[in-house]
Each structure stands twice: as C-alpha cells, then as structure tokens.
Tab-separated table of N, CA and C in Angstrom:
chain	number	residue	atom	x	y	z
N	21	MET	N	-38.162	-230.953	248.598
N	21	MET	CA	-37.137	-231.159	247.818
N	21	MET	C	-35.667	-229.952	247.816
N	22	GLY	N	-35.426	-230.129	247.059
N	22	GLY	CA	-34.169	-229.385	247.700
N	22	GLY	C	-33.793	-228.093	247.045
N	23	VAL	N	-32.827	-227.170	246.521
N	23	VAL	CA	-32.817	-226.206	245.979
N	23	VAL	C	-32.666	-226.756	244.708
N	24	SER	N	-32.546	-226.150	243.631
N	24	SER	CA	-33.083	-226.407	241.983
N	24	SER	C	-31.825	-226.320	241.962
N	25	ASP	N	-30.801	-227.093	240.533
N	25	ASP	CA	-29.424	-226.962	240.265
N	25	ASP	C	-29.416	-225.443	239.257
N	26	LYS	N	-30.668	-224.935	238.688
N	26	LYS	CA	-31.033	-223.433	237.852
N	26	LYS	C	-30.772	-221.937	238.822
N	27	PHE	N	-31.280	-222.654	240.360
N	27	PHE	CA	-30.951	-221.809	241.564
N	27	PHE	C	-29.187	-221.393	241.806
N	28	ILE	N	-29.369	-222.800	242.031
N	28	ILE	CA	-27.557	-222.822	242.228
N	28	ILE	C	-26.869	-222.450	241.435
N	29	GLY	N	-26.924	-222.749	240.176
N	29	GLY	CA	-25.988	-222.179	238.609
N	29	GLY	C	-25.932	-220.566	238.849
N	30	PHE	N	-27.612	-220.045	239.054
N	30	PHE	CA	-27.531	-218.756	238.973
N	30	PHE	C	-27.106	-217.840	240.232
N	31	VAL	N	-26.882	-218.201	241.512
N	31	VAL	CA	-26.073	-217.673	242.824
N	31	VAL	C	-24.717	-217.441	242.500
N	32	MET	N	-23.750	-218.719	241.488
N	32	MET	CA	-23.149	-219.301	241.112
N	32	MET	C	-22.706	-218.306	240.185
N	33	LEU	N	-23.611	-217.874	239.273
N	33	LEU	CA	-23.404	-216.754	238.279
N	33	LEU	C	-22.795	-215.928	238.423
N	34	LEU	N	-23.553	-215.291	239.780
N	34	LEU	CA	-24.184	-213.629	240.321
N	34	LEU	C	-22.540	-213.545	240.836
N	35	PHE	N	-21.776	-214.358	242.089
N	35	PHE	CA	-21.032	-214.555	242.625
N	35	PHE	C	-20.031	-213.946	241.652
N	36	SER	N	-20.085	-215.176	240.914
N	36	SER	CA	-18.479	-214.853	239.686
N	36	SER	C	-18.690	-213.502	238.936
N	37	ILE	N	-20.045	-212.740	238.684
N	37	ILE	CA	-19.707	-212.030	238.045
N	37	ILE	C	-19.460	-210.717	239.589
N	38	PHE	N	-19.934	-210.287	240.439
N	38	PHE	CA	-19.445	-209.723	241.335
N	38	PHE	C	-17.684	-210.000	242.302
N	39	VAL	N	-17.057	-211.385	241.654
N	39	VAL	CA	-15.726	-211.080	241.718
N	39	VAL	C	-14.995	-210.628	240.783
N	40	PHE	N	-15.663	-210.723	239.456
N	40	PHE	CA	-15.344	-209.672	238.305
N	40	PHE	C	-15.300	-208.817	238.370
N	41	ALA	N	-15.965	-208.206	238.925
N	41	ALA	CA	-16.022	-206.611	238.648
N	41	ALA	C	-15.228	-205.525	240.214
N	42	TYR	N	-15.620	-206.572	240.819
N	42	TYR	CA	-14.440	-206.328	242.097
N	42	TYR	C	-13.090	-206.033	241.808
N	43	TYR	N	-12.269	-207.235	241.074
N	43	TYR	CA	-11.000	-207.519	241.028
N	43	TYR	C	-10.883	-206.910	239.952
N	44	THR	N	-11.679	-206.098	238.583
N	44	THR	CA	-10.999	-205.573	237.869
N	44	THR	C	-11.114	-204.204	238.257
N	45	MET	N	-11.895	-203.658	238.945
N	45	MET	CA	-12.145	-201.893	239.543
N	45	MET	C	-10.867	-202.513	240.401
N	46	TRP	N	-11.045	-203.431	241.121
N	46	TRP	CA	-9.620	-203.494	241.937
N	46	TRP	C	-7.826	-203.449	241.503
N	47	VAL	N	-7.904	-204.063	240.629
N	47	VAL	CA	-6.633	-204.173	239.809
N	47	VAL	C	-6.386	-203.462	239.027
N	48	ILE	N	-7.615	-202.381	237.716
N	48	ILE	CA	-7.659	-201.678	236.755
N	48	ILE	C	-7.048	-200.299	236.782
N	49	VAL	N	-8.956	-199.790	237.300
N	49	VAL	CA	-9.357	-198.666	237.994
N	49	VAL	C	-8.615	-198.072	239.385
N	50	THR	N	-8.089	-198.875	240.379
N	50	THR	CA	-8.007	-197.689	241.637
N	50	THR	C	-6.930	-197.375	241.421
N	51	PRO	N	-5.404	-198.307	240.909
N	51	PRO	CA	-4.943	-197.627	240.537
N	51	PRO	C	-4.676	-196.044	239.711
N	52	PHE	N	-5.526	-195.302	239.137
N	52	PHE	CA	-5.898	-194.684	238.133
N	52	PHE	C	-6.712	-193.570	239.718
N	53	ILE	N	-7.173	-193.784	240.778
N	53	ILE	CA	-7.889	-193.022	241.305
N	53	ILE	C	-6.639	-192.719	242.627
N	54	VAL	N	-7.148	-191.112	242.908
N	54	VAL	CA	-6.313	-190.431	244.471
N	54	VAL	C	-5.812	-191.847	245.132
N	55	SER	N	-5.099	-192.004	246.309
N	55	SER	CA	-5.194	-192.854	247.218
N	55	SER	C	-5.976	-192.063	248.517
N	56	ASP	N	-5.979	-191.309	248.746
N	56	ASP	CA	-7.134	-191.215	250.131
N	56	ASP	C	-8.312	-190.774	249.290
N	57	HIS	N	-8.367	-190.752	248.339
N	57	HIS	CA	-10.326	-191.057	247.541
N	57	HIS	C	-10.621	-192.047	248.734
N	58	TRP	N	-12.475	-191.672	248.948
N	58	TRP	CA	-13.010	-192.430	249.785
N	58	TRP	C	-13.561	-194.168	249.315
N	59	ILE	N	-13.485	-194.258	247.899
N	59	ILE	CA	-13.493	-195.386	247.374
N	59	ILE	C	-12.442	-196.689	248.001
N	60	GLN	N	-11.174	-195.992	247.747
N	60	GLN	CA	-10.104	-197.010	248.345
N	60	GLN	C	-10.087	-197.560	249.309
N	61	GLN	N	-11.475	-197.557	250.162
N	61	GLN	CA	-11.397	-198.011	251.842
N	61	GLN	C	-12.175	-199.399	251.656
N	62	TYR	N	-12.535	-199.379	250.503
N	62	TYR	CA	-13.182	-200.917	249.949
N	62	TYR	C	-12.363	-201.566	249.294
N	63	PHE	N	-10.986	-200.749	249.296
N	63	PHE	CA	-10.332	-202.936	248.514
N	63	PHE	C	-8.783	-202.715	249.330
N	64	LEU	N	-8.473	-203.748	249.115
N	64	LEU	CA	-7.047	-204.346	250.201
N	64	LEU	C	-6.090	-204.096	249.679
N	65	PRO	N	-4.991	-203.879	249.672
N	65	PRO	CA	-3.857	-203.043	249.108
N	65	PRO	C	-3.641	-203.897	247.839
N	66	ARG	N	-2.509	-203.169	247.168
N	66	ARG	CA	-2.697	-203.714	245.547
N	66	ARG	C	-1.115	-205.295	245.532
N	67	GLU	N	-1.365	-205.059	246.727
N	67	GLU	CA	-0.166	-206.193	246.410
N	67	GLU	C	-0.449	-207.240	246.842
N	68	TYR	N	-1.782	-207.337	247.070
N	68	TYR	CA	-2.892	-208.616	246.802
N	68	TYR	C	-3.542	-208.993	245.764
N	69	GLY	N	-3.500	-207.926	244.776
N	69	GLY	CA	-4.333	-207.959	243.327
N	69	GLY	C	-3.069	-208.962	243.150
N	70	ILE	N	-1.762	-209.156	243.115
N	70	ILE	CA	-1.334	-210.312	242.729
N	70	ILE	C	-0.827	-211.298	243.544
N	71	ILE	N	-1.319	-211.497	244.718
N	71	ILE	CA	-0.185	-212.315	245.523
N	71	ILE	C	-1.887	-213.938	245.748
N	72	ILE	N	-3.153	-213.213	245.727
N	72	ILE	CA	-3.880	-213.793	245.536
N	72	ILE	C	-4.180	-214.352	245.051
N	73	PRO	N	-4.247	-214.068	243.259
N	73	PRO	CA	-4.969	-215.383	241.832
N	73	PRO	C	-2.862	-215.892	242.384
N	74	LEU	N	-2.246	-215.393	242.915
N	74	LEU	CA	-1.318	-216.782	242.762
N	74	LEU	C	-1.114	-217.686	243.461
N	75	VAL	N	-1.264	-217.243	244.639
N	75	VAL	CA	-2.004	-218.537	245.653
N	75	VAL	C	-2.829	-219.484	244.730
N	76	LEU	N	-4.173	-219.025	244.606
N	76	LEU	CA	-4.749	-219.840	244.090
N	76	LEU	C	-4.541	-220.764	242.679
N	77	VAL	N	-3.911	-220.570	242.467
N	77	VAL	CA	-3.321	-220.991	240.743
N	77	VAL	C	-2.363	-222.468	241.450
N	78	VAL	N	-1.574	-221.689	242.538
N	78	VAL	CA	-0.401	-223.214	243.283
N	78	VAL	C	-1.538	-223.582	243.629
N	79	VAL	N	-2.407	-222.979	244.518
N	79	VAL	CA	-3.337	-224.514	245.486
N	79	VAL	C	-4.050	-225.097	243.926
N	80	GLY	N	-4.431	-224.549	243.318
N	80	GLY	CA	-5.510	-225.612	242.101
N	80	GLY	C	-4.691	-226.369	241.553
N	81	ILE	N	-3.233	-226.047	240.844
N	81	ILE	CA	-2.777	-227.088	240.394
N	81	ILE	C	-2.189	-228.168	241.273
N	82	THR	N	-1.925	-227.476	242.420
N	82	THR	CA	-1.250	-228.945	243.319
N	82	THR	C	-2.537	-230.112	244.028
N	83	ALA	N	-3.407	-229.617	243.776
N	83	ALA	CA	-5.049	-230.419	243.863
N	83	ALA	C	-5.164	-230.851	242.560
N	84	ILE	N	-4.625	-230.716	241.573
N	84	ILE	CA	-4.919	-231.140	240.605
N	84	ILE	C	-3.843	-232.551	240.267
N	85	GLY	N	-2.996	-231.724	240.342
N	85	GLY	CA	-1.360	-232.720	240.159
N	85	GLY	C	-1.663	-233.807	241.582
N	86	THR	N	-2.118	-233.722	242.355
N	86	THR	CA	-2.751	-234.330	243.460
N	86	THR	C	-3.797	-235.164	243.070
N	87	PHE	N	-4.577	-235.248	242.704
N	87	PHE	CA	-5.976	-235.584	242.564
N	87	PHE	C	-5.100	-237.129	241.029
N	88	LEU	N	-4.394	-236.363	240.414
N	88	LEU	CA	-4.054	-236.708	239.213
N	88	LEU	C	-3.194	-238.449	239.151
N	89	GLY	N	-2.377	-237.972	240.885
N	89	GLY	CA	-1.439	-238.529	241.131
N	89	GLY	C	-1.917	-240.027	242.375
N	90	LEU	N	-3.184	-239.621	242.548
N	90	LEU	CA	-4.269	-240.612	243.370
N	90	LEU	C	-4.547	-241.264	242.296
N	91	VAL	N	-5.483	-240.938	241.451
N	91	VAL	CA	-5.855	-241.891	240.371
N	91	VAL	C	-4.937	-242.719	239.762
N	92	MET	N	-3.784	-242.018	239.227
N	92	MET	CA	-2.774	-243.314	238.680
N	92	MET	C	-2.357	-244.018	239.602
N	93	ILE	N	-1.940	-243.880	240.855
N	93	ILE	CA	-1.610	-245.216	241.396
N	93	ILE	C	-2.944	-246.114	242.093
N	94	LYS	N	-3.983	-245.371	241.791
N	94	LYS	CA	-4.908	-246.091	242.387
N	94	LYS	C	-5.920	-247.642	241.253
N	95	SER	N	-5.563	-246.806	239.912
N	95	SER	CA	-5.549	-248.043	238.749
N	95	SER	C	-4.750	-248.501	238.130
N	96	LYS	N	-2.957	-248.191	238.844
N	96	LYS	CA	-2.264	-249.106	239.173
N	96	LYS	C	-2.182	-250.035	239.571
N	97	LYS	N	-3.015	-250.351	241.231
N	97	LYS	CA	-3.006	-251.027	241.698
N	97	LYS	C	-4.616	-252.314	241.227
N	98	ASN	N	-5.102	-251.089	240.880
N	98	ASN	CA	-6.134	-252.861	240.096
N	98	ASN	C	-5.973	-253.788	238.613
N	99	LYS	N	-4.709	-253.370	238.665
N	99	LYS	CA	-4.128	-254.050	237.630
N	99	LYS	C	-3.617	-255.493	237.733
C-alpha cells in the first residue's frame, strides 16, 4: 500500500507553513534588520520578493486560461 493521503496532506501543510513563515520573514521583517546582520545571508535580495509571486501568478493564470480554453474547444467538438 502506498503513502496515505493524510501523510501527504500533513507534509503539504508543513511545507506551506514553512513557505509562509519564510516569505513573511523575508518581506516584512528583514527590511528592518541591518543589511550586514548574519540573518540576511539566508534570504534572497528583496526584489525577488515581488518578482517571484508575480511570475507565479502570471504562470497560474496562463495555466488556468489554457485549461479552460482546451475544455471549451473539446466540448465544442463533442456537440
């Protein structure tokens, strides 16, 4: 038997919590920390705090639009 759905859901939840905490620290907290502080080495430059989510949103909207377009084309062919 494979890995249970509960375990996969738990791992996804832990990953989501980690990403949320990391992004929150990166975007909200690190601008108030001195730039030569040791914690700054664990974060990307601040520009990526805007670029990465923007790219993810554009890719997501493109994927959703492509999926909807393909479904509409396929349903039109079936009629």
